Short mmCIF file of N, CA and C in Angstrom, two decimals:
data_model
loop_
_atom_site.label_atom_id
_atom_site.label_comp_id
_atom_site.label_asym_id
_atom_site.label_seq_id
_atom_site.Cartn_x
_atom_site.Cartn_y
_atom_site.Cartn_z
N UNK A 18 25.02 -20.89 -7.15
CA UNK A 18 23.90 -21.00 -8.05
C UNK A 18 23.41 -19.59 -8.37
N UNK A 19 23.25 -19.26 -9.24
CA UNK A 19 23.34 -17.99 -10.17
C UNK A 19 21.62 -17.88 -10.65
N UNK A 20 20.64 -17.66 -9.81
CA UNK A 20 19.34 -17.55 -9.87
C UNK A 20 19.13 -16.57 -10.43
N UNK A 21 17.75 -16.46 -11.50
CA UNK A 21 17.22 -14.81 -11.68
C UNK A 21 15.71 -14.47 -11.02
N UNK A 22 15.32 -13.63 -10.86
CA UNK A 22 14.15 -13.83 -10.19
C UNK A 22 12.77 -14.05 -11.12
N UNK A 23 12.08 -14.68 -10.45
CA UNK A 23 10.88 -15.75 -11.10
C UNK A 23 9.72 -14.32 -11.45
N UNK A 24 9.35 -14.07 -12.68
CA UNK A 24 8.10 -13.10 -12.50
C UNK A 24 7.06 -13.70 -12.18
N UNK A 25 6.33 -13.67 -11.51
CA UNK A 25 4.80 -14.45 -11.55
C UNK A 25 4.00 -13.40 -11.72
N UNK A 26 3.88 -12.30 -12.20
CA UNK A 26 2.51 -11.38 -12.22
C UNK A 26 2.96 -10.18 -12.51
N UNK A 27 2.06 -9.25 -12.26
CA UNK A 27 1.51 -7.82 -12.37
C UNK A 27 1.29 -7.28 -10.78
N UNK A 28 1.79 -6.03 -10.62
CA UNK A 28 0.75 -5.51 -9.40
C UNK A 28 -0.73 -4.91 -9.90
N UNK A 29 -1.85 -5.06 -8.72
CA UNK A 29 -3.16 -4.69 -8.82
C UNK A 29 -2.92 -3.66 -7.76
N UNK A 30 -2.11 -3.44 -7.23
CA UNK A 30 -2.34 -2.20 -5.79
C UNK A 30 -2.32 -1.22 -7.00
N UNK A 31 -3.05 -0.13 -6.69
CA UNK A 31 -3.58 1.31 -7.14
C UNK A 31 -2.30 2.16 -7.24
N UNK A 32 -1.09 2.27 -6.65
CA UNK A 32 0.26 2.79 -6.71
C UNK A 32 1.26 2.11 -7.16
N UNK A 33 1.11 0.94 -7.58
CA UNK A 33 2.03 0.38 -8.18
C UNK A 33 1.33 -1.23 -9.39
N UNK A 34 0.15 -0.29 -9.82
CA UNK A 34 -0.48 -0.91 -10.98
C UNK A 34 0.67 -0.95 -12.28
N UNK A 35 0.72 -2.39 -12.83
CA UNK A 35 1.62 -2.85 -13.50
C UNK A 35 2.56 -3.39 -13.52
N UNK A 36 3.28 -2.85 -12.19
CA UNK A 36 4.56 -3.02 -11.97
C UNK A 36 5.07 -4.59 -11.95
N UNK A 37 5.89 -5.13 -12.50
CA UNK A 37 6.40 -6.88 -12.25
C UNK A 37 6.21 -7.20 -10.75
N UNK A 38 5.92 -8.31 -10.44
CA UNK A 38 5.89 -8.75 -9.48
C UNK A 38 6.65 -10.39 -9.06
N UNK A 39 8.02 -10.41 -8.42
CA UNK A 39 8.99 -11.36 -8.80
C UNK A 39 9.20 -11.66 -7.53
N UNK A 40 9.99 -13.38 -7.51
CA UNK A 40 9.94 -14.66 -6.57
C UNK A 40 11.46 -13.65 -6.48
N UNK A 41 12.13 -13.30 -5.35
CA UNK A 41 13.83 -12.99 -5.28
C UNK A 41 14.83 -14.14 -5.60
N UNK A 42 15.50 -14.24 -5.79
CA UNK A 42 16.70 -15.46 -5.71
C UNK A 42 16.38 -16.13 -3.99
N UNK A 43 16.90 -15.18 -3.51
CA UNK A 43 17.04 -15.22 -2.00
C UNK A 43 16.14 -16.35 -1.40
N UNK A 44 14.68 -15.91 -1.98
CA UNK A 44 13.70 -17.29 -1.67
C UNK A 44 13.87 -17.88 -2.19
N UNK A 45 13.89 -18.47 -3.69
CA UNK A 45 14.11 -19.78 -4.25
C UNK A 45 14.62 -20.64 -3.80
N UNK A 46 15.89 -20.26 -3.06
CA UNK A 46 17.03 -20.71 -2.55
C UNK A 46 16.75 -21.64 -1.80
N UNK A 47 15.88 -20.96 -0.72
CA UNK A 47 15.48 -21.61 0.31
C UNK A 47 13.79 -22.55 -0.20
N UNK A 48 13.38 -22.99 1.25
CA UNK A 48 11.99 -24.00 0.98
C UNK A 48 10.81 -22.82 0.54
N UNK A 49 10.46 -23.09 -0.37
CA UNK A 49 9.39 -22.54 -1.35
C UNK A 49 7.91 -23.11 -1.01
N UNK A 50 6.74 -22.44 -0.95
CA UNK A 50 5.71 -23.13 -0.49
C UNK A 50 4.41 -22.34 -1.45
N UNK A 51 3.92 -22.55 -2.42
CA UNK A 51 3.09 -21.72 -3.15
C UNK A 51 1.36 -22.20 -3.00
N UNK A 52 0.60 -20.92 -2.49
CA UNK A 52 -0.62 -21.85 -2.18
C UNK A 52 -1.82 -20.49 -2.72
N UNK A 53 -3.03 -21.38 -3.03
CA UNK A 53 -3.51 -20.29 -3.38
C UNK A 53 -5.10 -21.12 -4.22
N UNK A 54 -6.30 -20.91 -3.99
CA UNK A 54 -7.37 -21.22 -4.76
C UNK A 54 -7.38 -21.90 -6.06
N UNK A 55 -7.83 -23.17 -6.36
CA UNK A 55 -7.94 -24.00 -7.29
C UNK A 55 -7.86 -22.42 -9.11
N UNK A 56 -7.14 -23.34 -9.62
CA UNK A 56 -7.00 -21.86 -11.00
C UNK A 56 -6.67 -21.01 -10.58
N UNK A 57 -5.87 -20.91 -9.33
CA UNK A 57 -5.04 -19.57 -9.49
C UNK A 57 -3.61 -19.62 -10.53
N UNK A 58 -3.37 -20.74 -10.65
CA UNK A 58 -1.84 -20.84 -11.48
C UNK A 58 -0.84 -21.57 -10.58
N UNK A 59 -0.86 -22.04 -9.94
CA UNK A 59 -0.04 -22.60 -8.77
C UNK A 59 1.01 -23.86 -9.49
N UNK A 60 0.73 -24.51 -10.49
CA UNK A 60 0.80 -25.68 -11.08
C UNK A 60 2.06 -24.89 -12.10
N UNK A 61 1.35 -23.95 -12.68
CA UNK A 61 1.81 -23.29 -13.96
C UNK A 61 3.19 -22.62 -13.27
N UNK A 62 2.96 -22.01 -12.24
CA UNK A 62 4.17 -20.99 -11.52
C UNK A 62 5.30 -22.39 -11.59
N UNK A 63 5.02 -23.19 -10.61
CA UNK A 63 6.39 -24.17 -10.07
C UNK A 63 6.79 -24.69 -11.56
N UNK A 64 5.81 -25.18 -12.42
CA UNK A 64 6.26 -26.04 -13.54
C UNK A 64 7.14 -24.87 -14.08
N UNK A 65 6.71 -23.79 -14.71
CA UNK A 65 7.76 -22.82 -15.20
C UNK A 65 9.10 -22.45 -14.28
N UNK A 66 9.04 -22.35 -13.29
CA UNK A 66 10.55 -22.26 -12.37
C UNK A 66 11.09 -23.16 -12.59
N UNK A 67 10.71 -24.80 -12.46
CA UNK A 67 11.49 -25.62 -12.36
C UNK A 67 11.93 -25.98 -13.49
N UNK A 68 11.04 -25.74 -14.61
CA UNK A 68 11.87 -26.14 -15.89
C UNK A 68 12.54 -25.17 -16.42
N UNK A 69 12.67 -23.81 -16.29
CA UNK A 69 14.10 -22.37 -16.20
C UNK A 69 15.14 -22.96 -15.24
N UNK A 70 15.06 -24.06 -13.68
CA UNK A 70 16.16 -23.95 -13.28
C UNK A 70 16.55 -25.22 -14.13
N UNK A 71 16.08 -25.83 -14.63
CA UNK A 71 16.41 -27.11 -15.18
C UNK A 71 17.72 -26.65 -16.46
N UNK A 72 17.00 -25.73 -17.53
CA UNK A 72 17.62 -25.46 -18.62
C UNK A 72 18.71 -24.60 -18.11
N UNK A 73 18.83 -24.43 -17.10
CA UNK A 73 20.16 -23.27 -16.72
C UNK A 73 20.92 -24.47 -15.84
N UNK A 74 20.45 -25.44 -16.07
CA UNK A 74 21.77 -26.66 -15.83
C UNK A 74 21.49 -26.76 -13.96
N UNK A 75 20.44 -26.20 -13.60
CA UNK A 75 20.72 -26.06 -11.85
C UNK A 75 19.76 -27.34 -11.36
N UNK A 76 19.94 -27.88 -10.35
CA UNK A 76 19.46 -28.88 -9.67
C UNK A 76 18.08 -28.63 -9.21
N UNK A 77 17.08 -29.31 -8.78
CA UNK A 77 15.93 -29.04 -8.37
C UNK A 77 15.76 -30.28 -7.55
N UNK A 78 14.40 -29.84 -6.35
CA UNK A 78 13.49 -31.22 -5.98
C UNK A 78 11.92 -30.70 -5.54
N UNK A 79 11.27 -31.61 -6.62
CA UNK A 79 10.15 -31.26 -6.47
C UNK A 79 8.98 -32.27 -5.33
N UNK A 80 8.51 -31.68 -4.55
CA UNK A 80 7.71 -32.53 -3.45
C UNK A 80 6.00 -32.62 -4.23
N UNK A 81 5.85 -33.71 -4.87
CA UNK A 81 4.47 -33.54 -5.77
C UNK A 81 3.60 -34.78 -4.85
N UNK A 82 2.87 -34.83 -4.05
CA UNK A 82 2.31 -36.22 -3.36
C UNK A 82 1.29 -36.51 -4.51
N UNK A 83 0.53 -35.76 -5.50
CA UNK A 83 -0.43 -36.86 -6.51
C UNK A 83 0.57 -36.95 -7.69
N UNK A 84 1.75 -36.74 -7.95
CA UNK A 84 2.15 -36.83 -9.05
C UNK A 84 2.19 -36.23 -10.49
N UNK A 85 1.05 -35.28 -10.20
CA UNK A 85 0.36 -34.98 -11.66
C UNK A 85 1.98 -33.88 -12.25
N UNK A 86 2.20 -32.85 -11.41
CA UNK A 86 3.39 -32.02 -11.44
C UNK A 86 4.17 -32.71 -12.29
N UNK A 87 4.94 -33.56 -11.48
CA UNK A 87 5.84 -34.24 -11.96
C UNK A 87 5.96 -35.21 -13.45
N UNK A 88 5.06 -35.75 -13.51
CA UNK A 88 4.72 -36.37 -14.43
C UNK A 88 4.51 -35.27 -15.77
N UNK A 89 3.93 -34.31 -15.37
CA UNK A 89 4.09 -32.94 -16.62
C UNK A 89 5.65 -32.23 -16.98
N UNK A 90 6.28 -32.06 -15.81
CA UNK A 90 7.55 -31.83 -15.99
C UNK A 90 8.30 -32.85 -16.36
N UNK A 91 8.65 -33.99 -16.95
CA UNK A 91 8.97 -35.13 -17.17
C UNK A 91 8.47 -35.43 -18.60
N UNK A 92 7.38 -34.93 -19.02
CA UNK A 92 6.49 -35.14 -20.32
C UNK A 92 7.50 -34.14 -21.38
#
């Protein structure tokens, strides 16, 4: 599986302001766990990975317990 790495951001550190800030292949690979304060983007991050590994033909499984995820990726 031929991954590219996921950008999710910008750096804010003072020495490396700007710089991309990217998910490696290496993790994708493996179990992924994204957590982080209501509106941080958490929803937005996985939905965009999973629908890039989707269109690049690669397999996915998404663990959604309310559904809402899934049901958007599916829409």
């Amino acid at each position: 599986m031929d991954l590219t790495p996921a950008l999710i951001g910008q750096s804010l550190d003072p020495y490396r302001e700007g710089t991309p800030v990217r998910i490696v292949p290496d993790a994708r690979r493996k179990h992924l766990s994204v957590c982080g304060a209501t509106g941080a983007g958490k929803s937005h991050l996985i939905r965009s990975m999973v629908a890039a590994d989707i269109a690049a033909g690669h397999g996915v499984t998404v663990i959604d317990p309310h559904g809402d995820l899934v049901a958007g990726l599916l829409a």
